[in-house]
Amino acid sequence: MPGDRPVWNPLVFEMVTAGAVMLEMWERVLSPAQRTDVAEGFGAVDERSARLAAGFLAGVSRVGHACPSQMVSFDTRQRASPDGERACAVWREQAMKAGLPLPLPGARLRHAAAEHVTAAVLPRLTGCDCPGFVDGERCRAHAHQGLYTAAYALNRQGADVLHADTVAKAYRATGGAPWDAIRMALVGAVARHVGIAAGRLPSLIRPADPLSLTAFSGLVSQSVALSRPDAAGAVASPHEDWETMTSRAHLHARSAVERVGVCG
């Protein structure tokens, strides 16, 4: 991501929009009791911290899509319209020029679900800097346990909790150091958009039990669904600068949440 300019617009747009949707829902849809429940589930220091953490985590919940097997077919998944096809063509050209470490055509790839990759990589991007980290295993530092709990809970379906072995296997599909740099740039973009320092997350939230985040997991799923082009509007143009793109993300988020409020 050179400077402030994302090298692929559709993914970063959906990520920052998901964060914006969560912030809008917090202000416009969630009741005071629901906000308190999420804050208590996080073990947050206060409600403001919980709101910022919720917006940030909703945005970065899709960072697992930034890995070789997911990005190879990324443009195929985005071609829902002529505008989408044109945007993807420009994205691929920009991505190659920017040095995105895409695998060669026909290369053998390790595959893993994007949500499992997210759980494998996110703690290291949000404050866990412990040495000896191997294959996505959880570190044992008490101060970092909340990072792993939150990362494992982000894309959980119902009451199912990710098993550590599943996450460790997914780590083998992350693409290694070249993709770590890409994911760090994406997480940094979401943090900047939401207004939070990603490295402060350990001091902001201390969730002790994934099941205490069940309601939050549902809100993340809703935020992600509303951030997608078919729900939030046309795909962002790769020609847009950062300010224009993030402004559109805010507008899309507000419109999507207003529709939810009307339907509710």
C-alpha positions as a Markdown table, in Angstrom:
| # | Residue | x | y | z |
|---|---|---|---|---|
| 1 | Met | 0.0 | 0.0 | 0.0 |
| 2 | Pro | 2.1 | 3.0 | -1.2 |
| 3 | Gly | 1.4 | 6.0 | 1.0 |
| 4 | Asp | -2.2 | 6.2 | 1.7 |
| 5 | Arg | -3.3 | 4.6 | -1.6 |
| 6 | Pro | -4.6 | 1.0 | -1.3 |
| 7 | Val | -3.2 | -1.2 | -4.0 |
| 8 | Trp | -6.5 | -3.1 | -4.3 |
| 9 | Asn | -9.6 | -1.0 | -3.8 |
| 10 | Pro | -12.5 | -3.4 | -3.4 |
| 11 | Leu | -11.1 | -5.3 | -0.4 |
| 12 | Val | -9.9 | -2.3 | 1.6 |
| 13 | Phe | -13.1 | -0.4 | 0.7 |
| 14 | Glu | -15.2 | -3.3 | 2.2 |
| 15 | Met | -13.0 | -3.4 | 5.3 |
| 16 | Val | -13.2 | 0.3 | 6.1 |
| 17 | Thr | -16.9 | 0.3 | 5.3 |
| 18 | Ala | -17.5 | -2.6 | 7.6 |
| 19 | Gly | -15.8 | -0.6 | 10.4 |
| 20 | Ala | -17.9 | 2.4 | 9.5 |
| 21 | Val | -21.1 | 0.3 | 9.5 |
| 22 | Met | -20.3 | -0.9 | 13.0 |
| 23 | Leu | -19.8 | 2.6 | 14.3 |
| 24 | Glu | -23.0 | 3.7 | 12.7 |
| 25 | Met | -24.9 | 0.8 | 14.2 |
| 26 | Trp | -23.5 | 1.6 | 17.6 |
| 27 | Glu | -24.8 | 5.1 | 17.5 |
| 28 | Arg | -28.1 | 4.5 | 15.6 |
| 29 | Val | -29.3 | 1.0 | 16.2 |
| 30 | Leu | -27.9 | -0.5 | 19.4 |
| 31 | Ser | -29.8 | 0.2 | 22.6 |
| 32 | Pro | -27.9 | 1.4 | 25.7 |
| 33 | Ala | -28.3 | -2.1 | 27.1 |
| 34 | Gln | -26.8 | -3.7 | 24.0 |
| 35 | Arg | -23.9 | -1.3 | 24.1 |
| 36 | Thr | -23.3 | -2.2 | 27.7 |
| 37 | Asp | -23.5 | -6.0 | 26.9 |
| 38 | Val | -20.8 | -5.6 | 24.2 |
| 39 | Ala | -18.6 | -3.5 | 26.4 |
| 40 | Glu | -18.8 | -6.0 | 29.2 |
| 41 | Gly | -18.2 | -8.9 | 26.8 |
| 42 | Phe | -15.0 | -7.1 | 25.7 |
| 43 | Gly | -14.0 | -6.4 | 29.3 |
| 44 | Ala | -13.5 | -2.9 | 27.9 |
| 45 | Val | -12.2 | 0.0 | 30.1 |
| 46 | Asp | -15.2 | 2.1 | 29.0 |
| 47 | Glu | -17.9 | 2.3 | 26.4 |
| 48 | Arg | -16.0 | 4.7 | 24.2 |
| 49 | Ser | -13.1 | 2.2 | 24.0 |
| 50 | Ala | -15.6 | -0.6 | 23.3 |
| 51 | Arg | -17.2 | 1.4 | 20.4 |
| 52 | Leu | -13.8 | 2.0 | 18.8 |
| 53 | Ala | -12.6 | -1.6 | 19.3 |
| 54 | Ala | -15.9 | -2.9 | 17.8 |
| 55 | Gly | -15.6 | -0.7 | 14.7 |
| 56 | Phe | -11.9 | -1.7 | 14.3 |
| 57 | Leu | -12.5 | -5.4 | 14.7 |
| 58 | Ala | -15.5 | -5.4 | 12.3 |
| 59 | Gly | -13.2 | -3.9 | 9.7 |
| 60 | Val | -10.3 | -6.2 | 10.2 |
| 61 | Ser | -12.5 | -9.3 | 10.4 |
| 62 | Arg | -11.8 | -9.8 | 6.7 |
| 63 | Val | -8.1 | -9.4 | 6.7 |
| 64 | Gly | -7.8 | -13.2 | 6.2 |
| 65 | His | -8.9 | -12.6 | 2.5 |
| 66 | Ala | -5.4 | -11.1 | 2.0 |
| 67 | Cys | -3.6 | -14.4 | 1.4 |
| 68 | Pro | -2.5 | -16.2 | -1.8 |
| 69 | Ser | -5.4 | -18.6 | -2.3 |
| 70 | Gln | -8.1 | -15.9 | -1.6 |
| 71 | Met | -6.5 | -13.2 | -3.7 |
| 72 | Val | -6.0 | -15.4 | -6.8 |
| 73 | Ser | -9.7 | -15.6 | -7.2 |
| 74 | Phe | -10.5 | -12.2 | -5.7 |
| 75 | Asp | -11.2 | -10.4 | -9.0 |
| 76 | Thr | -13.5 | -13.3 | -10.2 |
| 77 | Arg | -15.7 | -12.9 | -7.1 |
| 78 | Gln | -15.9 | -9.1 | -7.6 |
| 79 | Arg | -17.2 | -9.2 | -11.3 |
| 80 | Ala | -20.8 | -8.7 | -10.6 |
| 81 | Ser | -21.3 | -5.8 | -13.1 |
| 82 | Pro | -19.5 | -4.0 | -15.9 |
| 83 | Asp | -18.2 | -1.5 | -13.4 |
| 84 | Gly | -16.9 | -4.3 | -11.2 |
| 85 | Glu | -15.1 | -5.9 | -14.2 |
| 86 | Arg | -13.5 | -2.6 | -15.1 |
| 87 | Ala | -12.5 | -2.0 | -11.5 |
| 88 | Cys | -11.0 | -5.5 | -11.2 |
| 89 | Ala | -9.0 | -5.0 | -14.4 |
| 90 | Val | -7.5 | -1.8 | -13.0 |
| 91 | Trp | -6.9 | -3.5 | -9.6 |
| 92 | Arg | -5.0 | -6.4 | -11.1 |
| 93 | Glu | -2.8 | -4.0 | -13.2 |
| 94 | Gln | -2.1 | -1.8 | -10.1 |
| 95 | Ala | -1.5 | -4.9 | -7.9 |
| 96 | Met | 1.1 | -6.2 | -10.3 |
| 97 | Lys | 2.8 | -2.8 | -10.5 |
| 98 | Ala | 2.8 | -2.4 | -6.8 |
| 99 | Gly | 4.4 | -5.8 | -6.3 |
| 100 | Leu | 1.5 | -7.6 | -4.6 |
| 101 | Pro | 3.0 | -11.1 | -4.1 |
| 102 | Leu | 0.4 | -12.9 | -6.2 |
| 103 | Pro | 1.3 | -16.5 | -7.0 |
| 104 | Leu | 2.2 | -17.6 | -10.5 |
| 105 | Pro | -0.7 | -19.0 | -12.6 |
| 106 | Gly | -1.0 | -22.7 | -11.9 |
| 107 | Ala | 1.1 | -22.6 | -8.7 |
| 108 | Arg | 0.1 | -25.1 | -6.0 |
| 109 | Leu | -1.5 | -23.2 | -3.1 |
| 110 | Arg | -2.4 | -24.1 | 0.5 |
| 111 | His | -6.1 | -23.3 | 1.1 |
| 112 | Ala | -7.8 | -22.3 | 4.2 |
| 113 | Ala | -11.1 | -20.5 | 5.0 |
| 114 | Ala | -10.5 | -16.7 | 5.1 |
| 115 | Glu | -12.0 | -16.5 | 8.6 |
| 116 | His | -9.5 | -19.1 | 9.9 |
| 117 | Val | -6.6 | -17.1 | 8.3 |
| 118 | Thr | -8.0 | -14.0 | 10.1 |
| 119 | Ala | -7.9 | -15.8 | 13.5 |
| 120 | Ala | -4.3 | -17.0 | 12.7 |
| 121 | Val | -2.8 | -13.6 | 11.8 |
| 122 | Leu | -4.8 | -10.9 | 13.6 |
| 123 | Pro | -3.2 | -11.2 | 17.1 |
| 124 | Arg | 0.2 | -10.6 | 15.7 |
| 125 | Leu | -1.1 | -7.5 | 13.9 |
| 126 | Thr | -2.8 | -6.0 | 17.0 |
| 127 | Gly | -0.2 | -6.2 | 19.8 |
| 128 | Cys | 1.1 | -9.8 | 20.4 |
| 129 | Asp | 4.9 | -9.5 | 19.8 |
| 130 | Cys | 6.0 | -12.5 | 21.8 |
| 131 | Pro | 9.0 | -14.4 | 20.5 |
| 132 | Gly | 8.7 | -18.1 | 19.5 |
| 133 | Phe | 5.4 | -17.7 | 17.7 |
| 134 | Val | 5.0 | -20.7 | 15.3 |
| 135 | Asp | 2.2 | -21.8 | 13.0 |
| 136 | Gly | -0.5 | -19.6 | 14.5 |
| 137 | Glu | -0.3 | -21.0 | 18.0 |
| 138 | Arg | -1.6 | -19.0 | 20.8 |
| 139 | Cys | 0.9 | -17.3 | 23.0 |
| 140 | Arg | 0.7 | -17.7 | 26.8 |
| 141 | Ala | 1.1 | -14.1 | 27.8 |
| 142 | His | -1.8 | -13.1 | 30.0 |
| 143 | Ala | -1.9 | -9.6 | 28.5 |
| 144 | His | -2.4 | -11.0 | 25.0 |
| 145 | Gln | -5.1 | -13.5 | 25.7 |
| 146 | Gly | -7.9 | -11.0 | 24.8 |
| 147 | Leu | -6.4 | -10.6 | 21.3 |
| 148 | Tyr | -6.7 | -14.3 | 20.6 |
| 149 | Thr | -10.2 | -14.5 | 22.2 |
| 150 | Ala | -11.4 | -11.6 | 20.0 |
| 151 | Ala | -9.7 | -12.9 | 16.8 |
| 152 | Tyr | -11.2 | -16.4 | 17.3 |
| 153 | Ala | -14.7 | -15.0 | 17.9 |
| 154 | Leu | -14.9 | -12.6 | 15.0 |
| 155 | Asn | -16.3 | -14.9 | 12.3 |
| 156 | Arg | -17.8 | -17.5 | 14.6 |
| 157 | Gln | -21.1 | -19.1 | 13.4 |
| 158 | Gly | -23.6 | -19.4 | 16.3 |
| 159 | Ala | -22.1 | -21.0 | 19.4 |
| 160 | Asp | -19.2 | -22.7 | 17.5 |
| 161 | Val | -15.8 | -21.7 | 18.7 |
| 162 | Leu | -12.7 | -22.1 | 16.5 |
| 163 | His | -10.3 | -24.8 | 17.6 |
| 164 | Ala | -6.7 | -23.9 | 18.0 |
| 165 | Asp | -5.7 | -26.8 | 15.7 |
| 166 | Thr | -7.9 | -25.4 | 12.9 |
| 167 | Val | -6.3 | -22.0 | 13.2 |
| 168 | Ala | -2.8 | -23.4 | 13.3 |
| 169 | Lys | -3.4 | -25.3 | 10.0 |
| 170 | Ala | -4.8 | -22.1 | 8.5 |
| 171 | Tyr | -1.5 | -20.3 | 9.3 |
| 172 | Arg | 0.2 | -22.5 | 6.7 |
| 173 | Ala | -1.9 | -20.8 | 4.0 |
| 174 | Thr | -1.1 | -17.2 | 5.0 |
| 175 | Gly | 1.7 | -16.7 | 2.5 |
| 176 | Gly | 4.4 | -15.8 | 5.0 |
| 177 | Ala | 6.3 | -12.5 | 5.4 |
| 178 | Pro | 5.4 | -10.9 | 2.1 |
| 179 | Trp | 1.7 | -11.1 | 2.9 |
| 180 | Asp | 2.3 | -10.2 | 6.5 |
| 181 | Ala | 3.3 | -6.7 | 5.2 |
| 182 | Ile | 0.2 | -6.5 | 3.1 |
| 183 | Arg | -2.0 | -7.4 | 6.0 |
| 184 | Met | -0.3 | -5.0 | 8.3 |
| 185 | Ala | -1.0 | -2.2 | 5.8 |
| 186 | Leu | -4.7 | -3.2 | 5.6 |
| 187 | Val | -5.0 | -3.3 | 9.4 |
| 188 | Gly | -3.3 | 0.1 | 9.6 |
| 189 | Ala | -5.8 | 1.5 | 7.0 |
| 190 | Val | -8.8 | 0.3 | 9.1 |
| 191 | Ala | -7.3 | 1.6 | 12.3 |
| 192 | Arg | -6.7 | 5.0 | 10.7 |
| 193 | His | -10.2 | 5.1 | 9.3 |
| 194 | Val | -11.9 | 4.2 | 12.7 |
| 195 | Gly | -9.6 | 6.4 | 14.7 |
| 196 | Ile | -7.8 | 3.8 | 16.9 |
| 197 | Ala | -4.2 | 2.7 | 17.3 |
| 198 | Ala | -4.2 | -1.0 | 16.5 |
| 199 | Gly | -1.4 | -1.7 | 19.0 |
| 200 | Arg | -3.5 | -0.3 | 21.8 |
| 201 | Leu | -6.1 | -3.0 | 21.5 |
| 202 | Pro | -4.6 | -5.1 | 24.4 |
| 203 | Ser | -5.1 | -2.2 | 26.8 |
| 204 | Leu | -8.6 | -1.4 | 25.5 |
| 205 | Ile | -10.3 | -4.8 | 25.6 |
| 206 | Arg | -9.8 | -7.9 | 27.7 |
| 207 | Pro | -12.4 | -10.5 | 26.7 |
| 208 | Ala | -12.1 | -13.6 | 28.8 |
| 209 | Asp | -14.5 | -16.0 | 27.1 |
| 210 | Pro | -15.4 | -16.2 | 23.3 |
| 211 | Leu | -19.0 | -17.1 | 24.3 |
| 212 | Ser | -19.3 | -13.6 | 25.9 |
| 213 | Leu | -18.8 | -12.2 | 22.4 |
| 214 | Thr | -21.7 | -14.0 | 20.8 |
| 215 | Ala | -23.8 | -10.9 | 20.3 |
| 216 | Phe | -20.7 | -9.0 | 19.0 |
| 217 | Ser | -20.0 | -11.8 | 16.5 |
| 218 | Gly | -23.5 | -11.3 | 15.1 |
| 219 | Leu | -23.0 | -7.6 | 14.7 |
| 220 | Val | -19.7 | -8.2 | 12.9 |
| 221 | Ser | -21.5 | -10.5 | 10.4 |
| 222 | Gln | -24.2 | -7.8 | 9.8 |
| 223 | Ser | -21.5 | -5.1 | 9.4 |
| 224 | Val | -19.6 | -7.2 | 6.8 |
| 225 | Ala | -22.8 | -8.0 | 4.9 |
| 226 | Leu | -23.8 | -4.4 | 4.7 |
| 227 | Ser | -20.3 | -3.4 | 3.6 |
| 228 | Arg | -20.4 | -5.5 | 0.4 |
| 229 | Pro | -21.1 | -3.8 | -2.9 |
| 230 | Asp | -24.4 | -5.5 | -3.4 |
| 231 | Ala | -25.6 | -4.2 | 0.0 |
| 232 | Ala | -23.8 | -0.9 | 0.3 |
| 233 | Gly | -23.7 | 0.4 | -3.3 |
| 234 | Ala | -21.4 | 0.4 | -6.2 |
| 235 | Val | -17.9 | -0.9 | -5.9 |
| 236 | Ala | -15.3 | 1.7 | -5.1 |
| 237 | Ser | -13.2 | 3.0 | -8.1 |
| 238 | Pro | -9.5 | 2.1 | -8.0 |
| 239 | His | -8.9 | 5.7 | -9.3 |
| 240 | Glu | -10.2 | 7.2 | -6.1 |
| 241 | Asp | -7.8 | 8.8 | -3.6 |
| 242 | Trp | -7.9 | 7.8 | 0.1 |
| 243 | Glu | -10.1 | 10.7 | 1.2 |
| 244 | Thr | -12.7 | 10.1 | -1.5 |
| 245 | Met | -12.8 | 6.4 | -0.8 |
| 246 | Thr | -13.2 | 6.8 | 2.9 |
| 247 | Ser | -15.8 | 9.5 | 2.5 |
| 248 | Arg | -17.8 | 7.1 | 0.2 |
| 249 | Ala | -17.4 | 4.4 | 2.9 |
| 250 | His | -19.0 | 6.7 | 5.5 |
| 251 | Leu | -21.9 | 7.5 | 3.1 |
| 252 | His | -22.5 | 3.9 | 2.2 |
| 253 | Ala | -22.4 | 2.9 | 5.9 |
| 254 | Arg | -24.9 | 5.5 | 6.9 |
| 255 | Ser | -27.2 | 4.6 | 4.1 |
| 256 | Ala | -27.0 | 0.9 | 4.8 |
| 257 | Val | -27.7 | 1.4 | 8.5 |
| 258 | Glu | -30.6 | 3.7 | 7.8 |
| 259 | Arg | -32.2 | 0.9 | 5.7 |
| 260 | Val | -31.7 | -1.5 | 8.6 |
| 261 | Gly | -33.3 | 0.9 | 11.0 |
| 262 | Val | -36.3 | 1.4 | 8.7 |
| 263 | Cys | -36.7 | -2.3 | 8.1 |
| 264 | Gly | -36.4 | -3.0 | 11.8 |
